[in-house]
mmCIF file with all atom_site columns, C-alpha atoms in Angstrom:
data_model
loop_
_atom_site.group_PDB
_atom_site.id
_atom_site.type_symbol
_atom_site.label_atom_id
_atom_site.label_alt_id
_atom_site.label_comp_id
_atom_site.label_asym_id
_atom_site.label_entity_id
_atom_site.label_seq_id
_atom_site.pdbx_PDB_ins_code
_atom_site.Cartn_x
_atom_site.Cartn_y
_atom_site.Cartn_z
_atom_site.occupancy
_atom_site.B_iso_or_equiv
_atom_site.pdbx_formal_charge
_atom_site.auth_seq_id
_atom_site.auth_comp_id
_atom_site.auth_asym_id
_atom_site.auth_atom_id
_atom_site.pdbx_PDB_model_num
ATOM 1   C CA . MET A 1 1   ? 0.000   0.000  0.000   1.00 51.00 ? 1   MET A CA 1
ATOM 2   C CA . LYS A 1 2   ? 2.865   2.366  0.850   1.00 47.00 ? 2   LYS A CA 1
ATOM 3   C CA . LYS A 1 3   ? 4.493   1.656  -2.510  1.00 47.00 ? 3   LYS A CA 1
ATOM 4   C CA . LEU A 1 4   ? 1.240   2.435  -4.328  1.00 39.00 ? 4   LEU A CA 1
ATOM 5   C CA . LEU A 1 5   ? 0.851   5.713  -2.410  1.00 37.00 ? 5   LEU A CA 1
ATOM 6   C CA . LEU A 1 6   ? 4.462   6.670  -3.180  1.00 35.00 ? 6   LEU A CA 1
ATOM 7   C CA . LEU A 1 7   ? 3.939   5.872  -6.864  1.00 36.00 ? 7   LEU A CA 1
ATOM 8   C CA . ILE A 1 8   ? 0.813   8.067  -6.971  1.00 38.00 ? 8   ILE A CA 1
ATOM 9   C CA . ILE A 1 9   ? 2.620   10.955 -5.253  1.00 38.00 ? 9   ILE A CA 1
ATOM 10  C CA . LEU A 1 10  ? 5.579   10.703 -7.625  1.00 37.00 ? 10  LEU A CA 1
ATOM 11  C CA . THR A 1 11  ? 3.299   10.551 -10.668 1.00 37.00 ? 11  THR A CA 1
ATOM 12  C CA . VAL A 1 12  ? 1.332   13.627 -9.609  1.00 38.00 ? 12  VAL A CA 1
ATOM 13  C CA . SER A 1 13  ? 4.410   15.612 -8.627  1.00 37.00 ? 13  SER A CA 1
ATOM 14  C CA . THR A 1 14  ? 6.237   14.865 -11.870 1.00 38.00 ? 14  THR A CA 1
ATOM 15  C CA . ALA A 1 15  ? 3.272   15.288 -14.206 1.00 37.00 ? 15  ALA A CA 1
ATOM 16  C CA . ALA A 1 16  ? 2.332   18.831 -13.193 1.00 41.00 ? 16  ALA A CA 1
ATOM 17  C CA . PRO A 1 17  ? 5.598   20.767 -13.710 1.00 47.00 ? 17  PRO A CA 1
ATOM 18  C CA . GLY A 1 18  ? 5.546   20.366 -17.489 1.00 47.00 ? 18  GLY A CA 1
ATOM 19  C CA . GLN A 1 19  ? 2.851   23.003 -17.896 1.00 54.00 ? 19  GLN A CA 1
ATOM 20  C CA . GLU A 1 20  ? 3.942   25.531 -15.246 1.00 83.00 ? 20  GLU A CA 1
ATOM 21  C CA . TYR A 1 21  ? 5.789   27.621 -17.802 1.00 89.00 ? 21  TYR A CA 1
ATOM 22  C CA . ARG A 1 22  ? 2.636   28.240 -19.875 1.00 93.00 ? 22  ARG A CA 1
ATOM 23  C CA . ILE A 1 23  ? -0.318  30.444 -18.901 1.00 96.00 ? 23  ILE A CA 1
ATOM 24  C CA . SER A 1 24  ? -3.578  31.510 -20.562 1.00 95.00 ? 24  SER A CA 1
ATOM 25  C CA . PHE A 1 25  ? -5.027  34.877 -21.500 1.00 96.00 ? 25  PHE A CA 1
ATOM 26  C CA . ASP A 1 26  ? -7.573  34.298 -18.714 1.00 94.00 ? 26  ASP A CA 1
ATOM 27  C CA . THR A 1 27  ? -4.896  34.493 -16.009 1.00 95.00 ? 27  THR A CA 1
ATOM 28  C CA . LEU A 1 28  ? -2.591  37.052 -17.655 1.00 96.00 ? 28  LEU A CA 1
ATOM 29  C CA . THR A 1 29  ? -4.174  40.225 -16.213 1.00 93.00 ? 29  THR A CA 1
ATOM 30  C CA . GLU A 1 30  ? -4.022  38.931 -12.655 1.00 94.00 ? 30  GLU A CA 1
ATOM 31  C CA . LYS A 1 31  ? -0.427  37.762 -13.060 1.00 95.00 ? 31  LYS A CA 1
ATOM 32  C CA . MET A 1 32  ? 0.617   41.097 -14.582 1.00 95.00 ? 32  MET A CA 1
ATOM 33  C CA . HIS A 1 33  ? -0.848  42.905 -11.552 1.00 95.00 ? 33  HIS A CA 1
ATOM 34  C CA . GLN A 1 34  ? 1.050   40.604 -9.190  1.00 95.00 ? 34  GLN A CA 1
ATOM 35  C CA . GLU A 1 35  ? 4.366   40.607 -11.050 1.00 95.00 ? 35  GLU A CA 1
ATOM 36  C CA . PRO A 1 36  ? 4.750   42.508 -14.341 1.00 96.00 ? 36  PRO A CA 1
ATOM 37  C CA . ARG A 1 37  ? 6.882   40.653 -16.919 1.00 96.00 ? 37  ARG A CA 1
ATOM 38  C CA . HIS A 1 38  ? 7.409   40.552 -20.637 1.00 97.00 ? 38  HIS A CA 1
ATOM 39  C CA . ILE A 1 39  ? 4.882   38.424 -22.504 1.00 98.00 ? 39  ILE A CA 1
ATOM 40  C CA . LEU A 1 40  ? 5.809   35.869 -25.156 1.00 98.00 ? 40  LEU A CA 1
ATOM 41  C CA . ILE A 1 41  ? 2.952   34.667 -27.359 1.00 97.00 ? 41  ILE A CA 1
ATOM 42  C CA . LYS A 1 42  ? 3.374   31.767 -29.758 1.00 97.00 ? 42  LYS A CA 1
ATOM 43  C CA . ILE A 1 43  ? 0.647   31.963 -32.388 1.00 97.00 ? 43  ILE A CA 1
ATOM 44  C CA . GLU A 1 44  ? -0.089  28.551 -33.856 1.00 96.00 ? 44  GLU A CA 1
ATOM 45  C CA . THR A 1 45  ? -2.815  26.419 -35.422 1.00 95.00 ? 45  THR A CA 1
ATOM 46  C CA . THR A 1 46  ? -3.988  22.853 -34.885 1.00 94.00 ? 46  THR A CA 1
ATOM 47  C CA . TRP A 1 47  ? -2.835  21.872 -38.394 1.00 93.00 ? 47  TRP A CA 1
ATOM 48  C CA . CYS A 1 48  ? 0.694   23.312 -38.070 1.00 95.00 ? 48  CYS A CA 1
ATOM 49  C CA . GLY A 1 49  ? 3.257   20.494 -37.968 1.00 95.00 ? 49  GLY A CA 1
ATOM 50  C CA . ILE A 1 50  ? 6.151   22.841 -37.246 1.00 95.00 ? 50  ILE A CA 1
ATOM 51  C CA . CYS A 1 51  ? 4.211   24.177 -34.247 1.00 96.00 ? 51  CYS A CA 1
ATOM 52  C CA . ARG A 1 52  ? 3.985   20.625 -32.832 1.00 96.00 ? 52  ARG A CA 1
ATOM 53  C CA . MET A 1 53  ? 7.732   20.157 -33.402 1.00 96.00 ? 53  MET A CA 1
ATOM 54  C CA . GLN A 1 54  ? 8.334   23.425 -31.520 1.00 96.00 ? 54  GLN A CA 1
ATOM 55  C CA . ASP A 1 55  ? 6.168   22.183 -28.609 1.00 95.00 ? 55  ASP A CA 1
ATOM 56  C CA . LYS A 1 56  ? 8.112   18.927 -28.423 1.00 96.00 ? 56  LYS A CA 1
ATOM 57  C CA . GLN A 1 57  ? 11.394  20.824 -28.378 1.00 96.00 ? 57  GLN A CA 1
ATOM 58  C CA . ILE A 1 58  ? 10.219  22.991 -25.471 1.00 95.00 ? 58  ILE A CA 1
ATOM 59  C CA . GLU A 1 59  ? 8.752   20.025 -23.588 1.00 94.00 ? 59  GLU A CA 1
ATOM 60  C CA . GLY A 1 60  ? 12.108  18.238 -23.862 1.00 95.00 ? 60  GLY A CA 1
ATOM 61  C CA . ASP A 1 61  ? 14.239  21.128 -22.588 1.00 95.00 ? 61  ASP A CA 1
ATOM 62  C CA . GLU A 1 62  ? 13.934  21.803 -18.848 1.00 95.00 ? 62  GLU A CA 1
ATOM 63  C CA . THR A 1 63  ? 16.233  24.839 -19.011 1.00 95.00 ? 63  THR A CA 1
ATOM 64  C CA . LEU A 1 64  ? 14.049  26.413 -21.671 1.00 95.00 ? 64  LEU A CA 1
ATOM 65  C CA . GLN A 1 65  ? 10.924  25.646 -19.636 1.00 95.00 ? 65  GLN A CA 1
ATOM 66  C CA . GLN A 1 66  ? 12.508  27.282 -16.593 1.00 95.00 ? 66  GLN A CA 1
ATOM 67  C CA . LEU A 1 67  ? 13.356  30.416 -18.583 1.00 95.00 ? 67  LEU A CA 1
ATOM 68  C CA . LEU A 1 68  ? 9.837   30.580 -20.038 1.00 96.00 ? 68  LEU A CA 1
ATOM 69  C CA . GLY A 1 69  ? 8.391   30.236 -16.535 1.00 95.00 ? 69  GLY A CA 1
ATOM 70  C CA . SER A 1 70  ? 10.619  32.834 -14.889 1.00 94.00 ? 70  SER A CA 1
ATOM 71  C CA . LYS A 1 71  ? 11.451  35.465 -17.527 1.00 95.00 ? 71  LYS A CA 1
ATOM 72  C CA . VAL A 1 72  ? 8.128   35.904 -19.354 1.00 97.00 ? 72  VAL A CA 1
ATOM 73  C CA . TYR A 1 73  ? 4.482   35.000 -19.308 1.00 97.00 ? 73  TYR A CA 1
ATOM 74  C CA . TYR A 1 74  ? 4.338   32.438 -22.085 1.00 97.00 ? 74  TYR A CA 1
ATOM 75  C CA . ILE A 1 75  ? 1.057   31.935 -23.917 1.00 97.00 ? 75  ILE A CA 1
ATOM 76  C CA . THR A 1 76  ? 0.298   29.629 -26.823 1.00 96.00 ? 76  THR A CA 1
ATOM 77  C CA . PHE A 1 77  ? -2.556  30.933 -28.925 1.00 96.00 ? 77  PHE A CA 1
ATOM 78  C CA . ASN A 1 78  ? -4.518  29.123 -31.639 1.00 96.00 ? 78  ASN A CA 1
ATOM 79  C CA . ALA A 1 79  ? -5.009  31.606 -34.506 1.00 95.00 ? 79  ALA A CA 1
ATOM 80  C CA . GLU A 1 80  ? -8.252  29.859 -35.433 1.00 94.00 ? 80  GLU A CA 1
ATOM 81  C CA . THR A 1 81  ? -9.929  29.659 -32.033 1.00 94.00 ? 81  THR A CA 1
ATOM 82  C CA . THR A 1 82  ? -13.531 30.815 -31.966 1.00 93.00 ? 82  THR A CA 1
ATOM 83  C CA . GLU A 1 83  ? -13.305 31.996 -28.350 1.00 95.00 ? 83  GLU A CA 1
ATOM 84  C CA . THR A 1 84  ? -13.499 35.690 -27.533 1.00 96.00 ? 84  THR A CA 1
ATOM 85  C CA . ILE A 1 85  ? -10.203 36.749 -25.956 1.00 96.00 ? 85  ILE A CA 1
ATOM 86  C CA . ASN A 1 86  ? -9.865  39.639 -23.529 1.00 94.00 ? 86  ASN A CA 1
ATOM 87  C CA . PHE A 1 87  ? -6.382  41.079 -23.767 1.00 94.00 ? 87  PHE A CA 1
ATOM 88  C CA . ALA A 1 88  ? -4.896  44.469 -22.822 1.00 92.00 ? 88  ALA A CA 1
ATOM 89  C CA . ASN A 1 89  ? -8.307  45.985 -22.050 1.00 91.00 ? 89  ASN A CA 1
ATOM 90  C CA . ASN A 1 90  ? -9.795  44.920 -25.408 1.00 94.00 ? 90  ASN A CA 1
ATOM 91  C CA . SER A 1 91  ? -11.978 42.041 -26.576 1.00 96.00 ? 91  SER A CA 1
ATOM 92  C CA . TYR A 1 92  ? -11.015 40.165 -29.718 1.00 96.00 ? 92  TYR A CA 1
ATOM 93  C CA . ARG A 1 93  ? -13.116 37.644 -31.609 1.00 96.00 ? 93  ARG A CA 1
ATOM 94  C CA . PHE A 1 94  ? -12.936 35.113 -34.392 1.00 95.00 ? 94  PHE A CA 1
ATOM 95  C CA . ILE A 1 95  ? -13.617 36.448 -37.885 1.00 92.00 ? 95  ILE A CA 1
ATOM 96  C CA . PRO A 1 96  ? -14.974 33.710 -40.191 1.00 91.00 ? 96  PRO A CA 1
ATOM 97  C CA . ASN A 1 97  ? -14.301 33.780 -43.920 1.00 86.00 ? 97  ASN A CA 1
ATOM 98  C CA . ALA A 1 98  ? -16.396 32.485 -46.788 1.00 76.00 ? 98  ALA A CA 1
ATOM 99  C CA . LYS A 1 99  ? -14.807 29.026 -46.697 1.00 77.00 ? 99  LYS A CA 1
ATOM 100 C CA . GLY A 1 100 ? -16.052 28.261 -43.182 1.00 74.00 ? 100 GLY A CA 1
ATOM 101 C CA . LYS A 1 101 ? -12.619 28.816 -41.709 1.00 86.00 ? 101 LYS A CA 1
ATOM 102 C CA . GLY A 1 102 ? -11.297 32.102 -40.428 1.00 90.00 ? 102 GLY A CA 1
ATOM 103 C CA . ARG A 1 103 ? -8.823  33.844 -38.231 1.00 92.00 ? 103 ARG A CA 1
ATOM 104 C CA . HIS A 1 104 ? -8.905  35.443 -34.825 1.00 94.00 ? 104 HIS A CA 1
ATOM 105 C CA . GLU A 1 105 ? -8.684  39.239 -34.898 1.00 95.00 ? 105 GLU A CA 1
ATOM 106 C CA . LEU A 1 106 ? -6.102  39.193 -32.080 1.00 96.00 ? 106 LEU A CA 1
ATOM 107 C CA . VAL A 1 107 ? -3.663  37.590 -34.536 1.00 95.00 ? 107 VAL A CA 1
ATOM 108 C CA . THR A 1 108 ? -3.886  40.643 -36.793 1.00 92.00 ? 108 THR A CA 1
ATOM 109 C CA . ALA A 1 109 ? -3.790  43.037 -33.827 1.00 94.00 ? 109 ALA A CA 1
ATOM 110 C CA . LEU A 1 110 ? -0.483  41.451 -32.782 1.00 94.00 ? 110 LEU A CA 1
ATOM 111 C CA . GLY A 1 111 ? 0.983   42.141 -36.228 1.00 90.00 ? 111 GLY A CA 1
ATOM 112 C CA . CYS A 1 112 ? 0.698   38.704 -37.818 1.00 88.00 ? 112 CYS A CA 1
ATOM 113 C CA . THR A 1 113 ? -0.439  39.503 -41.357 1.00 84.00 ? 113 THR A CA 1
ATOM 114 C CA . ASP A 1 114 ? 0.202   36.197 -43.098 1.00 84.00 ? 114 ASP A CA 1
ATOM 115 C CA . ASN A 1 115 ? -0.493  32.555 -42.338 1.00 84.00 ? 115 ASN A CA 1
ATOM 116 C CA . ALA A 1 116 ? 3.066   31.580 -41.417 1.00 88.00 ? 116 ALA A CA 1
ATOM 117 C CA . TYR A 1 117 ? 3.084   29.635 -38.168 1.00 95.00 ? 117 TYR A CA 1
ATOM 118 C CA . PRO A 1 118 ? 4.378   29.568 -35.579 1.00 96.00 ? 118 PRO A CA 1
ATOM 119 C CA . MET A 1 119 ? 4.590   33.320 -35.156 1.00 96.00 ? 119 MET A CA 1
ATOM 120 C CA . TRP A 1 120 ? 6.249   34.576 -32.008 1.00 97.00 ? 120 TRP A CA 1
ATOM 121 C CA . ILE A 1 121 ? 5.354   37.960 -30.481 1.00 97.00 ? 121 ILE A CA 1
ATOM 122 C CA . LEU A 1 122 ? 7.409   39.434 -27.642 1.00 97.00 ? 122 LEU A CA 1
ATOM 123 C CA . LEU A 1 123 ? 5.609   42.159 -25.704 1.00 97.00 ? 123 LEU A CA 1
ATOM 124 C CA . SER A 1 124 ? 6.933   44.520 -23.050 1.00 97.00 ? 124 SER A CA 1
ATOM 125 C CA . LYS A 1 125 ? 5.425   44.806 -19.584 1.00 96.00 ? 125 LYS A CA 1
ATOM 126 C CA . ASP A 1 126 ? 3.355   47.644 -21.082 1.00 95.00 ? 126 ASP A CA 1
ATOM 127 C CA . TYR A 1 127 ? 1.994   45.415 -23.879 1.00 95.00 ? 127 TYR A CA 1
ATOM 128 C CA . GLU A 1 128 ? 4.145   47.043 -26.578 1.00 95.00 ? 128 GLU A CA 1
ATOM 129 C CA . ILE A 1 129 ? 5.521   44.815 -29.335 1.00 95.00 ? 129 ILE A CA 1
ATOM 130 C CA . LYS A 1 130 ? 9.273   44.409 -28.759 1.00 96.00 ? 130 LYS A CA 1
ATOM 131 C CA . GLY A 1 131 ? 9.922   41.764 -31.372 1.00 94.00 ? 131 GLY A CA 1
ATOM 132 C CA . THR A 1 132 ? 8.386   39.294 -33.774 1.00 94.00 ? 132 THR A CA 1
ATOM 133 C CA . PHE A 1 133 ? 9.855   36.019 -34.969 1.00 93.00 ? 133 PHE A CA 1
ATOM 134 C CA . LYS A 1 134 ? 8.504   33.692 -37.659 1.00 93.00 ? 134 LYS A CA 1
ATOM 135 C CA . GLY A 1 135 ? 8.848   29.958 -37.848 1.00 94.00 ? 135 GLY A CA 1
ATOM 136 C CA . PHE A 1 136 ? 10.662  27.352 -35.820 1.00 96.00 ? 136 PHE A CA 1
ATOM 137 C CA . LEU A 1 137 ? 13.037  28.778 -33.199 1.00 95.00 ? 137 LEU A CA 1
ATOM 138 C CA . LYS A 1 138 ? 15.849  26.494 -32.104 1.00 95.00 ? 138 LYS A CA 1
ATOM 139 C CA . SER A 1 139 ? 16.277  26.116 -28.352 1.00 95.00 ? 139 SER A CA 1
ATOM 140 C CA . ASP A 1 140 ? 19.490  28.140 -28.288 1.00 95.00 ? 140 ASP A CA 1
ATOM 141 C CA . ALA A 1 141 ? 17.901  31.051 -30.157 1.00 95.00 ? 141 ALA A CA 1
ATOM 142 C CA . LEU A 1 142 ? 14.879  31.062 -27.868 1.00 96.00 ? 142 LEU A CA 1
ATOM 143 C CA . LYS A 1 143 ? 17.087  30.853 -24.776 1.00 96.00 ? 143 LYS A CA 1
ATOM 144 C CA . GLN A 1 144 ? 19.185  33.759 -26.029 1.00 95.00 ? 144 GLN A CA 1
ATOM 145 C CA . ILE A 1 145 ? 16.068  35.908 -26.515 1.00 94.00 ? 145 ILE A CA 1
ATOM 146 C CA . LEU A 1 146 ? 14.843  35.073 -23.015 1.00 95.00 ? 146 LEU A CA 1
ATOM 147 C CA . GLN A 1 147 ? 18.196  35.579 -21.312 1.00 94.00 ? 147 GLN A CA 1
ATOM 148 C CA . LYS A 1 148 ? 18.449  39.131 -22.698 1.00 93.00 ? 148 LYS A CA 1
ATOM 149 C CA . LEU A 1 149 ? 15.279  40.155 -20.826 1.00 90.00 ? 149 LEU A CA 1
#
């Protein structure tokens, strides 16, 4: 029984840390009030294979996860979500097109004008765009960006 309890404790304690570096738009305002930081948004889609490769790279690099969790508020954002997003005192919504697909208006507001994913947006503590990066970022490049903050 003690072995089973220990196994459950170890499973729970090792499963949770993998997501601690990522937050949602829902919690961003509260976190910014508590501790202002830069914000790093990775804009992606469900069909983007490179985006999945990027996720796997981050999930496999504990140093990168630690930097994402301590240097910035890191948000992954689906460019095709139909949810209304409240961000920086504005509400943004999904804009459908004639083909039944569409794009979220927050994507355009953040400066992403084409459909190249992933798109990385680095914002200051005051929500100003400090940098944009397109495509797959290698771990070293992402670490270098984060370490400069």
